[in-house]
mmCIF file of C-alpha atoms in Angstrom:
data_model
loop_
_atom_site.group_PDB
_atom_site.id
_atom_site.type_symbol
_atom_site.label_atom_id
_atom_site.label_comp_id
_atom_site.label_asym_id
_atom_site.label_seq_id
_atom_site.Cartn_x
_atom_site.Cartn_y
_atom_site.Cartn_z
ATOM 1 C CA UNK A 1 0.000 0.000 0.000
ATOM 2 C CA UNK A 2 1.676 3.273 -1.218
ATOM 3 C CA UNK A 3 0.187 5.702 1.374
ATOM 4 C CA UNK A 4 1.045 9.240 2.207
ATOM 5 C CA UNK A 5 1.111 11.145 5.514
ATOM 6 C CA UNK A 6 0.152 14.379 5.967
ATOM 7 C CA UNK A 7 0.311 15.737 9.759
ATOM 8 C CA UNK A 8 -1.326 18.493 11.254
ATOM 9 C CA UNK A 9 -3.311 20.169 13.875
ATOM 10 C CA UNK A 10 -6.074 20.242 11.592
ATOM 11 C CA UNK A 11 -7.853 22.865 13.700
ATOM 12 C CA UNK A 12 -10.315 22.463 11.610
ATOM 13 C CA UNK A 13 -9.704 20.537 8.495
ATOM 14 C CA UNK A 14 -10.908 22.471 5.658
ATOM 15 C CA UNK A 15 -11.240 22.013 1.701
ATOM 16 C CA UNK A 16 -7.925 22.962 0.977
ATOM 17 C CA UNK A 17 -6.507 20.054 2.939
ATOM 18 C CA UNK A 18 -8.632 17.979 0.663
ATOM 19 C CA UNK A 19 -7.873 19.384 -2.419
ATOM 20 C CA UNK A 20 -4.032 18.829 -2.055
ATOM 21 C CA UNK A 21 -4.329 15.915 -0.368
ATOM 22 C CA UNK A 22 -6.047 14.517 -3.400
ATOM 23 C CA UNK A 23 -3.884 16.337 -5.932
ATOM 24 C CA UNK A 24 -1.058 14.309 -4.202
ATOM 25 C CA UNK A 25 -2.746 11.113 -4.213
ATOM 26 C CA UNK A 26 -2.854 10.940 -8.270
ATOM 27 C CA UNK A 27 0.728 12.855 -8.365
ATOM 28 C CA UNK A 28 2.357 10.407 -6.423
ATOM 29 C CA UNK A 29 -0.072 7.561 -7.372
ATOM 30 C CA UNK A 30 -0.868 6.578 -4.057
ATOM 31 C CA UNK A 31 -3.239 4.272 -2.935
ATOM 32 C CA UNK A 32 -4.419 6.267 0.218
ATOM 33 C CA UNK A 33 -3.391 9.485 2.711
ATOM 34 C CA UNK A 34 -3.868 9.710 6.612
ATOM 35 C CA UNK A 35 -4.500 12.483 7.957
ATOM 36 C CA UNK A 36 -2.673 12.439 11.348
ATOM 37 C CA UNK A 37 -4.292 14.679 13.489
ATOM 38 C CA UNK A 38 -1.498 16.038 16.608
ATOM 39 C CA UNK A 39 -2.212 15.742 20.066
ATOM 40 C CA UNK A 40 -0.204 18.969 20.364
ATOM 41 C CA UNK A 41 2.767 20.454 17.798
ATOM 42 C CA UNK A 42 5.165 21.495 19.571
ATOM 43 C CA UNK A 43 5.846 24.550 17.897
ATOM 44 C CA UNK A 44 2.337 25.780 18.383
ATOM 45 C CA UNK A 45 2.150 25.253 22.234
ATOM 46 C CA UNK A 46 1.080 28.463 22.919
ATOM 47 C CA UNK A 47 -1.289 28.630 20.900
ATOM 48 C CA UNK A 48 -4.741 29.721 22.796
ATOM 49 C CA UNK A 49 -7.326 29.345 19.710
ATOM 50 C CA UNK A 50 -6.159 25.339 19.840
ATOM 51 C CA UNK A 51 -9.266 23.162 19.781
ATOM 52 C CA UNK A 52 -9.455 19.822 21.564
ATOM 53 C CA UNK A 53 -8.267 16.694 19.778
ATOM 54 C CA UNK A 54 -11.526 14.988 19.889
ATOM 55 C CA UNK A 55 -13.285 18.260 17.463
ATOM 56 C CA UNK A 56 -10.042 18.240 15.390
ATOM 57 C CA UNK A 57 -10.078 14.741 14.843
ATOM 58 C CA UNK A 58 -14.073 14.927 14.292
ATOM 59 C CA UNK A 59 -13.471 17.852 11.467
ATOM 60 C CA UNK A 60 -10.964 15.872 10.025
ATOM 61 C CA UNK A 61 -13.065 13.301 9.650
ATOM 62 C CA UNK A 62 -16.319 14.706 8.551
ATOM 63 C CA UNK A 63 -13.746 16.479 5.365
ATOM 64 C CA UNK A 64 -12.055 13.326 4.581
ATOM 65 C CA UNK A 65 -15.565 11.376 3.602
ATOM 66 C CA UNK A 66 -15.863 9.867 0.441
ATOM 67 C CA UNK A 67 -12.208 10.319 -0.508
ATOM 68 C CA UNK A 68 -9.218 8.032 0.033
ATOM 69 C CA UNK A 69 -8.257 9.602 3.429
ATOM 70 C CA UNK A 70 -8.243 8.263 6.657
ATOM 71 C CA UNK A 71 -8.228 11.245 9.908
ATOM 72 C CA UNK A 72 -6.805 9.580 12.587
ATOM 73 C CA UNK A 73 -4.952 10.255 16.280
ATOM 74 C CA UNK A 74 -2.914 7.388 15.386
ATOM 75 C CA UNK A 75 0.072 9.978 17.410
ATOM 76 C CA UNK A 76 -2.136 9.905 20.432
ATOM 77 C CA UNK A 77 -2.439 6.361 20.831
ATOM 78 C CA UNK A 78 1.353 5.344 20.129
ATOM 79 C CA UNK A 79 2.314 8.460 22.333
ATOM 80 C CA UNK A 80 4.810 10.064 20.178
ATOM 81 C CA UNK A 81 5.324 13.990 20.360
ATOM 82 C CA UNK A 82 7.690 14.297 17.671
ATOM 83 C CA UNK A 83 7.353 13.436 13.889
ATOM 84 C CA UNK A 84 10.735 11.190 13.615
ATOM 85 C CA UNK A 85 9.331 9.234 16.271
ATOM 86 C CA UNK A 86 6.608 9.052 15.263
ATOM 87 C CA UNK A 87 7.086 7.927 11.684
ATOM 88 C CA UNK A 88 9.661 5.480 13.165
ATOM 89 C CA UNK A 89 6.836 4.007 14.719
ATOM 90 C CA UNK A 90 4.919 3.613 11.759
ATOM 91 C CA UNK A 91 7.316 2.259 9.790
ATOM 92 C CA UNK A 92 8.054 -0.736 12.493
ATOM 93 C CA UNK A 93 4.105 -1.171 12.804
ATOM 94 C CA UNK A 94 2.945 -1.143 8.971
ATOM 95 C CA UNK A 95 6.503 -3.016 7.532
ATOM 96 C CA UNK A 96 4.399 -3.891 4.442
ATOM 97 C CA UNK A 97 3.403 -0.346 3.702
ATOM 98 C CA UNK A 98 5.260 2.531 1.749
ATOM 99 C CA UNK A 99 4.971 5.666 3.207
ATOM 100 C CA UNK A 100 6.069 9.138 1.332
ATOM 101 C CA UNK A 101 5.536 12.117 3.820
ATOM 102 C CA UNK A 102 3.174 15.533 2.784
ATOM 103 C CA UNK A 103 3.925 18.512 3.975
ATOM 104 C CA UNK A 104 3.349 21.991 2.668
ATOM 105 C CA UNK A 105 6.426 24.757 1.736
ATOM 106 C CA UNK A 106 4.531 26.596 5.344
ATOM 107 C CA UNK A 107 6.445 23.503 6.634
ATOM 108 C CA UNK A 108 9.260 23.261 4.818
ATOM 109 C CA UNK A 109 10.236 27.144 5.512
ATOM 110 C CA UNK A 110 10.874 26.209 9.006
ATOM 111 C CA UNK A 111 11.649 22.461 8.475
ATOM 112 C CA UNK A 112 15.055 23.203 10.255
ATOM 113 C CA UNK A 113 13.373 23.517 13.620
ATOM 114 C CA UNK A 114 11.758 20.455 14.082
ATOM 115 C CA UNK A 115 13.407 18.038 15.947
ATOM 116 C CA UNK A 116 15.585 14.976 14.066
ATOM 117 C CA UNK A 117 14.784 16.804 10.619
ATOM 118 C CA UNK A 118 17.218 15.194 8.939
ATOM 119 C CA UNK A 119 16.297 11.906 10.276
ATOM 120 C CA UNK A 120 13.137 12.392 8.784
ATOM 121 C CA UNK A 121 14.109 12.922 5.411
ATOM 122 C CA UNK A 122 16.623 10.102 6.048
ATOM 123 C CA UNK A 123 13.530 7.847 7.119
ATOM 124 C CA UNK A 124 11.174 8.499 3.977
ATOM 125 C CA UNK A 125 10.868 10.226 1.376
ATOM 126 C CA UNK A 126 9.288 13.923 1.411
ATOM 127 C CA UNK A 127 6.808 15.518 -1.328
ATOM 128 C CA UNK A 128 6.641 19.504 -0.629
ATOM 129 C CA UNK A 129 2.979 20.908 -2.007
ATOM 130 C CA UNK A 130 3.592 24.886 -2.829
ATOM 131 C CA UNK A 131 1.935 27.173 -1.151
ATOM 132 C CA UNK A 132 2.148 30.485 -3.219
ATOM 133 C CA UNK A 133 3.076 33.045 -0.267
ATOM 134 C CA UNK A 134 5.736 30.545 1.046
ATOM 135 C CA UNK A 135 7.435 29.250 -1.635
ATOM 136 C CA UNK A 136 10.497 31.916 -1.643
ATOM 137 C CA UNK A 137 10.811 31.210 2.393
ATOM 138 C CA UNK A 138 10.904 27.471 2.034
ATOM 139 C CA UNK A 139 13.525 26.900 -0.951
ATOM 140 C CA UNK A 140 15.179 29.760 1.112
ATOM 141 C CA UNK A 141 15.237 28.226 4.203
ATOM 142 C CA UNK A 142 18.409 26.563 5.916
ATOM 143 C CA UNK A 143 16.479 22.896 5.504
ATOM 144 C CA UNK A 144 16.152 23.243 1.541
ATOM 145 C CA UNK A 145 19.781 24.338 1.412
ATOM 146 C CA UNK A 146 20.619 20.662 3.072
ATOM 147 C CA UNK A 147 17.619 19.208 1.033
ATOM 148 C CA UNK A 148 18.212 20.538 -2.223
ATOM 149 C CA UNK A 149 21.099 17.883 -3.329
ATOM 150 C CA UNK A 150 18.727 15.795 -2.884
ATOM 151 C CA UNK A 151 15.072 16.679 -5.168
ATOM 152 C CA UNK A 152 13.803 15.124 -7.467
ATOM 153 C CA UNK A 153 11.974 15.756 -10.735
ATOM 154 C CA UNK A 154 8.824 16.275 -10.523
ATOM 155 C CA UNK A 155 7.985 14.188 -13.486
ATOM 156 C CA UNK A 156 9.465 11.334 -11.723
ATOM 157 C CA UNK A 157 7.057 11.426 -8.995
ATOM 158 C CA UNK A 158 4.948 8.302 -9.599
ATOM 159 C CA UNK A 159 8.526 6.687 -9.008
ATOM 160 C CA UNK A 160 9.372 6.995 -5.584
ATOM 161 C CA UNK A 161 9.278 4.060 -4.097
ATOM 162 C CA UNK A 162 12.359 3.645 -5.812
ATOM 163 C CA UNK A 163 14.342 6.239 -4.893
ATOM 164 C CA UNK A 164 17.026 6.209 -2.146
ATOM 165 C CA UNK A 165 16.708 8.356 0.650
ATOM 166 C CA UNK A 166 16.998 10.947 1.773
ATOM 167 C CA UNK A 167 14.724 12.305 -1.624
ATOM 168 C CA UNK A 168 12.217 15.354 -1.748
ATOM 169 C CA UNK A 169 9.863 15.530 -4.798
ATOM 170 C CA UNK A 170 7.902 19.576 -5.092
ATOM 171 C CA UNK A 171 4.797 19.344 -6.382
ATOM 172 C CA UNK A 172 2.773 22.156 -7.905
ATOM 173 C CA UNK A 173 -0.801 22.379 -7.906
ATOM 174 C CA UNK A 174 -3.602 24.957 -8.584
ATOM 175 C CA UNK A 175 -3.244 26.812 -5.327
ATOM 176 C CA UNK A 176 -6.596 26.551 -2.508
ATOM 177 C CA UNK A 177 -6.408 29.873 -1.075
ATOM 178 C CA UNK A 178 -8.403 28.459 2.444
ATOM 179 C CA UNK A 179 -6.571 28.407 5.326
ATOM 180 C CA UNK A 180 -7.751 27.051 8.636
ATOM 181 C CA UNK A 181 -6.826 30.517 10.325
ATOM 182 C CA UNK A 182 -9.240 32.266 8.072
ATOM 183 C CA UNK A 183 -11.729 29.494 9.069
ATOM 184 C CA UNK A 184 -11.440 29.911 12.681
ATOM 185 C CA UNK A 185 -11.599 33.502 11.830
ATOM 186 C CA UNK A 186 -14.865 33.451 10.038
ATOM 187 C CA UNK A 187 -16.499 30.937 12.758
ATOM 188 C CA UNK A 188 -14.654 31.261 15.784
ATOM 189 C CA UNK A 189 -16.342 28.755 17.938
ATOM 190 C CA UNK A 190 -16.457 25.921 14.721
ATOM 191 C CA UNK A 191 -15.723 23.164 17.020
ATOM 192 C CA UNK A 192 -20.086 23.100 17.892
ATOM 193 C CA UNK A 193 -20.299 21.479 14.725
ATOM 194 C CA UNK A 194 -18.804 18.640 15.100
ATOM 195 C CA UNK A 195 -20.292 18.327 19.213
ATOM 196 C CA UNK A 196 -22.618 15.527 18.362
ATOM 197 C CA UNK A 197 -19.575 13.534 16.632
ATOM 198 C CA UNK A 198 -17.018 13.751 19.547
ATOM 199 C CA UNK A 199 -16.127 10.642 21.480
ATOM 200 C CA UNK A 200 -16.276 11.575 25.162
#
């Protein structure tokens, strides 16, 4: 199962995660994406507009419907805070899978603060979607400047199982302008939607 993993507070999930989430499925020909909703990102921790994981994870799943995408807390249940460990995890749990992971240029611009980054491109590959407004920050950024030996054509995409790691892949799609800050914005107390669907 070629599967992709895009992590995330997801607070809430919104179209535009959809939209590239399915642009990257039939770029990268994969057979299915998880959405891994975080317990808590580390870099976010103060954060004050941070819904609870059970009306993330609900959100998630309510925009994933009908699509190859699975929203799940899968971090919350192994316990993992960080993404190396986590994907570590995953890779010892699901030996028959291939995983590629998703992550937008927001991410990559400050790639070079998460913790183990390298070990994470050294652990699977990475396909970068472009996000318009930070683009020039990402293939900026100290992390591209490492990574950047080490892209890939885009045109090879459908071919990464085969490639040896580390390996990033950028992928360009017809930009979603929604953002999930512009959501929360709009409908500040969002998470009474998806009441009726939490798990208590």
């Amino acid at each position: 199962m070629r599967t992709g993993l895009l992590g995330g507070s997801f607070n809430p999930a919104h179209r535009g995660h959809r939209f590239v989430t399915l642009e990257a499925i039939r770029a990268l020909g994969l057979d299915e994406a998880w959405w891994m909703v975080s317990p808590g990102n580390p870099l976010k921790a103060s954060a004050i507009d941070m819904a609870p994981l059970v009306a993330r994870l609900a959100s998630a799943r309510a925009m994933a419907r009908r699509a190859p995408i699975r929203a799940t807390a899968i971090e919350a249940r192994m316990g993992t805070r960080y993404t190396l460990d986590t994907l570590r995890r995953l890779k010892a749990r699901y030996p028959k899978r291939r995983f590629i992971w998703l992550m937008g240029a927001d991410n990559l611009a400050q790639f070079h603060l998460w913790r183990g980054w390298r070990g994470i491109a050294r652990a699977m590959p990475i396909a970068v979607v472009a996000r318009p407004s930070y683009n020039h920050s990402a293939l900026a950024g100290p992390a591209m400047g490492w990574l950047r030996r080490y892209q890939r054509p885009a045109a090879t995409a459908m071919r990464w199982t085969t490639w040896s790691l580390p390996a990033l892949v950028l992928l360009r799609f017809r930009p979603d302008p929604t953002s999930a800050t512009a959501v929360r914005a709009a409908d500040p107390d969002w998470q009474r939607h998806f009441a009726p669907a939490v798990d208590h």
